[in-house]
Tab-separated table of C-alpha atoms in Angstrom:
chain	number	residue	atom	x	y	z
A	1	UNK	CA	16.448	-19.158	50.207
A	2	UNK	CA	18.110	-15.949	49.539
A	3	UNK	CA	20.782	-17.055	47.397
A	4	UNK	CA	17.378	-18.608	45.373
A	5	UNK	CA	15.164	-15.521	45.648
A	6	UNK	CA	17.335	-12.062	45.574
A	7	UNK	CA	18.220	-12.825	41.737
A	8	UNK	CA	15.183	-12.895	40.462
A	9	UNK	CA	14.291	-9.921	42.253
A	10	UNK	CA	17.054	-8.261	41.616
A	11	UNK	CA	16.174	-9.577	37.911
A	12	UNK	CA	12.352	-7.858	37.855
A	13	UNK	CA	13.845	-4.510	39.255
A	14	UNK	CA	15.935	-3.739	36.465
A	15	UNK	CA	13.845	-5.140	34.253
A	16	UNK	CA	10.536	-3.668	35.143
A	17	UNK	CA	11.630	-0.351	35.254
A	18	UNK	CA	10.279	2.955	33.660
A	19	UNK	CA	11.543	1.283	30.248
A	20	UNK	CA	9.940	-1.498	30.455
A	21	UNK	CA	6.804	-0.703	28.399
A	22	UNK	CA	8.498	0.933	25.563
A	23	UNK	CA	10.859	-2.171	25.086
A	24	UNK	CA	8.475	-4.930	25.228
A	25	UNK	CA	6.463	-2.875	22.416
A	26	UNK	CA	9.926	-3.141	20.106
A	27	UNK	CA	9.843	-5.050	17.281
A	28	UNK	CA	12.634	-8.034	18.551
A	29	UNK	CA	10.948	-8.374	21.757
A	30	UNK	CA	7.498	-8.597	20.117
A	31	UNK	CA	8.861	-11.221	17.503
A	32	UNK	CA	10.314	-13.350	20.112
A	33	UNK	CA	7.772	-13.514	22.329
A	34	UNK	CA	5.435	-14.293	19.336
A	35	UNK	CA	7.801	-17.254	18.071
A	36	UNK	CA	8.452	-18.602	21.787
A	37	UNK	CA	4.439	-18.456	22.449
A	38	UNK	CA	3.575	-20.390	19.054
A	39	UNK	CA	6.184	-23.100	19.336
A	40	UNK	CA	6.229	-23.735	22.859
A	41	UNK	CA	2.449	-24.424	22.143
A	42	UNK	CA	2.521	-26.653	19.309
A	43	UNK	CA	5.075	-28.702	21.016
A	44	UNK	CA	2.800	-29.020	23.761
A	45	UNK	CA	-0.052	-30.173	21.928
A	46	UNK	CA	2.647	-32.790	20.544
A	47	UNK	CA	4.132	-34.011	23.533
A	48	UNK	CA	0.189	-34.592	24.821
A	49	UNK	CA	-0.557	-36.547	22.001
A	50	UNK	CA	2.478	-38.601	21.369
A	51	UNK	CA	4.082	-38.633	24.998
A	52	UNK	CA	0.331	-39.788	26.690
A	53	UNK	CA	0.135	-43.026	25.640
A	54	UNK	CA	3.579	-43.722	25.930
A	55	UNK	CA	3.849	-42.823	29.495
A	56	UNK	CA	0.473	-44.842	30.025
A	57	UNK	CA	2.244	-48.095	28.390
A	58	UNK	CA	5.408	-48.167	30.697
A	59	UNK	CA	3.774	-47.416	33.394
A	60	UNK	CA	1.139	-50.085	33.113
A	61	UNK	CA	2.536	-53.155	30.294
A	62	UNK	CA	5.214	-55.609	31.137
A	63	UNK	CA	7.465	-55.965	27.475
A	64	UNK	CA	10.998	-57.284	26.599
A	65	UNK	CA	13.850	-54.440	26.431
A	66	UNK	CA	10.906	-52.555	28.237
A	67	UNK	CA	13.784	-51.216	30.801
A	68	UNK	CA	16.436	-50.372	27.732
A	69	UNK	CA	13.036	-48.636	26.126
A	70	UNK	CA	12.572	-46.516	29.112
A	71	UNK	CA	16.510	-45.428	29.934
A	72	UNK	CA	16.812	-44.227	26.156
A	73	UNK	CA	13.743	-42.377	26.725
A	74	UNK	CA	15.252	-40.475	29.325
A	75	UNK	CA	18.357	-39.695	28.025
A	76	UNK	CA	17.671	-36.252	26.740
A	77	UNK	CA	16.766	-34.918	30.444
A	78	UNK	CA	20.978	-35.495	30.623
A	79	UNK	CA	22.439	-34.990	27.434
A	80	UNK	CA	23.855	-32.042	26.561
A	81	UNK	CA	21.432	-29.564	24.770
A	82	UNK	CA	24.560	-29.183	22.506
A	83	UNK	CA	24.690	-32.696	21.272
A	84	UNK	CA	20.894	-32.684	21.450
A	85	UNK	CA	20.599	-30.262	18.510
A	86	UNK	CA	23.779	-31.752	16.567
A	87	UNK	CA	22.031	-35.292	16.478
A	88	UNK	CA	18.813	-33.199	15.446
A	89	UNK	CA	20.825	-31.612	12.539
A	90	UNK	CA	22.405	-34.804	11.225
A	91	UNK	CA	19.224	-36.519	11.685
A	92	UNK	CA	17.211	-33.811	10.073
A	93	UNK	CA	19.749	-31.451	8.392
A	94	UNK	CA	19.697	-31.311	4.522
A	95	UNK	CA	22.762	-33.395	4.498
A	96	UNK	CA	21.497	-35.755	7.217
A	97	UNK	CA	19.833	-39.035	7.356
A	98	UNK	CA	16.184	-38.490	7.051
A	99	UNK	CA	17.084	-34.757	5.885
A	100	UNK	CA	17.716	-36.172	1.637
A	101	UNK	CA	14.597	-37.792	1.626
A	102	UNK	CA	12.797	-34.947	2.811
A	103	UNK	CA	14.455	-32.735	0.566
A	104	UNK	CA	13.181	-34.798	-2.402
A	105	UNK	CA	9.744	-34.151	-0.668
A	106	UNK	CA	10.501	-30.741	-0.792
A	107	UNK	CA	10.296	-30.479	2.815
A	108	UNK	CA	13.475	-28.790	4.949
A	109	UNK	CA	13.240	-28.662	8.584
A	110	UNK	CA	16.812	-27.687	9.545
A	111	UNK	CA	16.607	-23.745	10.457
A	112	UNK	CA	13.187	-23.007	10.324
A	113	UNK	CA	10.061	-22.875	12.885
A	114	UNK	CA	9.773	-26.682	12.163
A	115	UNK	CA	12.979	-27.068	13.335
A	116	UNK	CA	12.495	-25.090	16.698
A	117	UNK	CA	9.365	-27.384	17.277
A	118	UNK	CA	11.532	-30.427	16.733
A	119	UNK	CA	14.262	-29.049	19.183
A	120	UNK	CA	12.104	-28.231	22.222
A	121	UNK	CA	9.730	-31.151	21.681
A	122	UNK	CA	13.139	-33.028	21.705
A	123	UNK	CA	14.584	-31.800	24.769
A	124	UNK	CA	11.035	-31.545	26.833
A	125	UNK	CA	9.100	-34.854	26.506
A	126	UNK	CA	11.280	-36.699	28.470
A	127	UNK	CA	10.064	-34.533	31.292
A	128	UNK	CA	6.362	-35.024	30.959
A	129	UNK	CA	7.031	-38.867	30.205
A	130	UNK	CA	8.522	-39.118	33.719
A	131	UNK	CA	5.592	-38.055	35.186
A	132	UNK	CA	3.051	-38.815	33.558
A	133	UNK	CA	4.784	-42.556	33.807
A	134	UNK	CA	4.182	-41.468	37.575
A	135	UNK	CA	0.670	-40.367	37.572
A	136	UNK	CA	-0.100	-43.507	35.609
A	137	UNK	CA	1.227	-45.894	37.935
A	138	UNK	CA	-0.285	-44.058	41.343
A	139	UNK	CA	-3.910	-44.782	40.022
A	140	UNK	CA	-5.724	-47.639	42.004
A	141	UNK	CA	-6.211	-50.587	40.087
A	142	UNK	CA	-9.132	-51.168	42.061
A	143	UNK	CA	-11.138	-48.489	41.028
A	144	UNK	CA	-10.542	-49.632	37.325
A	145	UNK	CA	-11.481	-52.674	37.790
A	146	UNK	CA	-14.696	-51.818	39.368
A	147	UNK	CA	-15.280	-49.521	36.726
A	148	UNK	CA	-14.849	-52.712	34.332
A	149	UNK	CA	-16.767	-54.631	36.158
A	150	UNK	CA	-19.818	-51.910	35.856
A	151	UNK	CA	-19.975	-52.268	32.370
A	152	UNK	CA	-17.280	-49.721	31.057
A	153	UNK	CA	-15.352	-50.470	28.463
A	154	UNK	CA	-11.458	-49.409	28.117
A	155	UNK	CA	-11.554	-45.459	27.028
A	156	UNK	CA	-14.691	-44.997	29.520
A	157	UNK	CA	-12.569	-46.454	32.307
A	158	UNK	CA	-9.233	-44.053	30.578
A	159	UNK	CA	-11.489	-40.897	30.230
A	160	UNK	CA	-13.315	-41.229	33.589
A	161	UNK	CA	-11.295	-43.121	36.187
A	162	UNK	CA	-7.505	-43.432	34.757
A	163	UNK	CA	-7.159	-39.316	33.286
A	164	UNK	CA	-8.884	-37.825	36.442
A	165	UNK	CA	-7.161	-39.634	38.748
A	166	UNK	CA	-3.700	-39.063	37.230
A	167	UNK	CA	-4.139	-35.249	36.253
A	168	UNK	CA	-2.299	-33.028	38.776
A	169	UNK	CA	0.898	-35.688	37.375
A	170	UNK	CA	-0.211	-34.785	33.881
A	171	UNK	CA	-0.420	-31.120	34.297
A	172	UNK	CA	2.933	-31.011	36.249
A	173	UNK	CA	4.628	-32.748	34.268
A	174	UNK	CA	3.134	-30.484	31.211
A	175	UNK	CA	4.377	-27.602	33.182
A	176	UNK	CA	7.889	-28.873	33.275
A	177	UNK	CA	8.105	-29.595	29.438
A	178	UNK	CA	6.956	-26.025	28.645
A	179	UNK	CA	9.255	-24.431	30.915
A	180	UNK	CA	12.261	-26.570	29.124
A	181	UNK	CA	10.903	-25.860	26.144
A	182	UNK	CA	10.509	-22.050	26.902
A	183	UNK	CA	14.403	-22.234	28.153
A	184	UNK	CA	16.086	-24.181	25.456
A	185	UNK	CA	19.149	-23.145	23.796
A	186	UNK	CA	21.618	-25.434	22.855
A	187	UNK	CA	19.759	-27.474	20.501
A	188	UNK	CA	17.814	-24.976	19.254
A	189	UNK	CA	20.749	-22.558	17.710
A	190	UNK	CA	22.507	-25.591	16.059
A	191	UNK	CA	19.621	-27.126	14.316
A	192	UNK	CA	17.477	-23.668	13.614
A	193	UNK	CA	19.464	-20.965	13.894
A	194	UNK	CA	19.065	-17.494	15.729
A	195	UNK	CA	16.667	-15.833	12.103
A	196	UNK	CA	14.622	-12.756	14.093
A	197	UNK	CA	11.110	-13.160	13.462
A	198	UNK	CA	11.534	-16.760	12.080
A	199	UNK	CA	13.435	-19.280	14.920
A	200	UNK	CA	14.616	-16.411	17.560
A	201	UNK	CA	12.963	-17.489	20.337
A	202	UNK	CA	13.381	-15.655	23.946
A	203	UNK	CA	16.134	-17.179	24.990
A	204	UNK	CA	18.149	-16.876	21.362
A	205	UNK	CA	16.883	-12.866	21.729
A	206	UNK	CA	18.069	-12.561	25.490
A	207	UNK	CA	21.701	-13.855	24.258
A	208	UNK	CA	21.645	-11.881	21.049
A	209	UNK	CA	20.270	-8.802	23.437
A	210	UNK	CA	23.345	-9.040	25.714
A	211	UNK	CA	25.776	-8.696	23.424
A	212	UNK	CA	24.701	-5.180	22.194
A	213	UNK	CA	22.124	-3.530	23.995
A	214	UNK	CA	21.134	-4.983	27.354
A	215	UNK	CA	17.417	-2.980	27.549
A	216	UNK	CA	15.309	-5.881	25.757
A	217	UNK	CA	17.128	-8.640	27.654
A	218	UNK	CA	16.566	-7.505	30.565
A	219	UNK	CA	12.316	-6.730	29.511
A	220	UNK	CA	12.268	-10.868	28.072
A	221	UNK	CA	13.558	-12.273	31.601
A	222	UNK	CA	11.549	-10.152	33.370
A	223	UNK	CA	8.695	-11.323	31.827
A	224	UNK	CA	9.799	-14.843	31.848
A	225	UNK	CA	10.161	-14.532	35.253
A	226	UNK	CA	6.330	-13.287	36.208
A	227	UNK	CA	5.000	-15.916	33.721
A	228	UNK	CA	6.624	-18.919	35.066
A	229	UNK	CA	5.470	-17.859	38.139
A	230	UNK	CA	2.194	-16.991	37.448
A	231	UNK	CA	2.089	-20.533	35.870
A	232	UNK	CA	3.502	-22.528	38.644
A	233	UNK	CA	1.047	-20.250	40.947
A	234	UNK	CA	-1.889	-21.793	39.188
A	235	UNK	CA	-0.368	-25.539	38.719
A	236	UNK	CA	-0.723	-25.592	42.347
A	237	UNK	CA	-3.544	-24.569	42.621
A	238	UNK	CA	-5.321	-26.562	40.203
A	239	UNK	CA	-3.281	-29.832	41.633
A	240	UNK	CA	-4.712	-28.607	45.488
A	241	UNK	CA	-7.976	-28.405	44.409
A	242	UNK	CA	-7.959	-31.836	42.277
C-alpha cells in the first residue's frame, strides 16, 4: 500500500505548492488541459455510441468467427501504444491507405485534433467493450422476458430493464476508457504530433515539460492526480447507490 500511495503524495506535494496557481494559469498548461478536456470528451461520446451496441451484441448473439470478432477487439488493451499509433498513421496518414482518398476529400486527419480523437478512441474502447460486454451479460433474462411478456417492445425493455440494470458496468467501464484516453502517449505523438494548443495533450505537455522546465509538469500531474480521484470517488458512489 505504501509503495502504491507515497508517490502520489509525494506527487501532489511538489506539485501543489505555493506555485501552483501561477502555473496552471500559464498559457501551455491552460492549452493542454483545454485540448485533453475536449478530446477526451468527444471520444467518449464516441465510444458510447459506437462501443454500446457492440458490447450488447457479444454479450447477448451467438455468430460465426464471433470468438475471432471478440479477441481482435481486444487487442489494443495489449498492443503497444507505439504500434497502435503507427497502424493509425499508415491507416490514416496522407500516404496511408484510407489517408489518399481522404486527401482527395480534402480531409487530413494525421496530426491534427482529429487525429488525437482517433488515437485515444483507438486505444480506450476496448476497455469499455470489456465491460460493458460484462454488464450486458449479468442482466437477468428473466426480467426481460417478463418485461416482453407485459407488452414492451425491444428499446422499452433496452431503455428500462437492460440499461438500468447494466449501468454501474457501463459507467465503469466509461471511467476506464477516459482515464486511458486521458493517459495516452504512444499513439498519440506518432499519428498527431506534440503542436501546443492544437494535439498537445497533458501527457505530450508533462513530457515536453520535463525536459526544460519541470514547474508545469509537475502542476498537470498534480491535477491529474485529484481528478482521477475525484472521478473514481464518485464512480463508486454512483455504482453503491445503483
Amino acid at each position: 500500500m505504501l509503495f502504491l500511495v507515497v508517490p502520489v503524495f509525494v506527487l501532489l506535494g511538489q506539485g501543489l505548492g505555493t506555485g501552483f496557481w501561477p502555473t496552471l494559469r500559464s498559457r501551455a498548461v491552460q492549452d493542454a488541459l483545454r485540448v485533453s478536456l475536449l478530446t477526451t470528451g468527444i471520444t467518449l461520446l464516441l465510444t458510447l455510441g459506437l462501443v454500446t451496441p457492440v458490447a450488447w451484441l457479444l454479450a447477448r448473439r451467438e455468430f460465426p468467427g464471433k470468438k475471432v470478432l471478440d479477441t481482435l477487439l481486444d487487442l489494443p488493451i495489449v498492443l503497444p501504444p507505439v504500434v497502435a499509433g503507427v497502424g493509425l498513421l499508415l491507416t490514416f496518414g496522407r500516404q496511408g491507405l484510407l489517408g489518399k482518398p481522404l486527401a482527395l476529400a480534402g480531409i487530413s486527419l494525421a496530426f491534427s485534433p482529429a487525429a488525437v480523437v482517433l488515437a485515444q478512441l483507438f486505444v480506450s474502447a476496448p476497455f469499455y467493450l470489456r465491460t460493458a460486454k460484462a454488464g450486458f451479460s449479468a442482466v437477468e433474462r428473466d426480467a426481460e422476458e417478463a418485461a416482453r411478456t407485459d407488452g414492451a417492445g425491444h428499446w422499452q425493455v433496452f431503455r428500462f430493464i437492460t440499461w438500468p440494470l447494466a449501468f454501474p458496468f457501463l459507467l465503469e467501464g466509461l471511467v476506464l476508457a477516459w482515464a486511458r484516453a486521458m493517459g495516452e502517449f504512444g499513439a498519440t505523438i506518432l499519428f498527431a504530433g506534440s503542436l501546443q494548443g492544437k494535439t498537445r495533450t497533458i501527457t505530450l505537455a508533462i513530457y515536453s515539460a520535463v525536459e526544460s522546465d519541470l514547474a508545469p509538469a509537475l502542476v498537470l500531474s498534480a491535477v491529474m492526480v485529484v481528478v482521477a480521484f475525484g472521478v473514481l470517488f464518485a464512480v463508486r458512489l454512483v455504482s453503491q447507490r445503483q
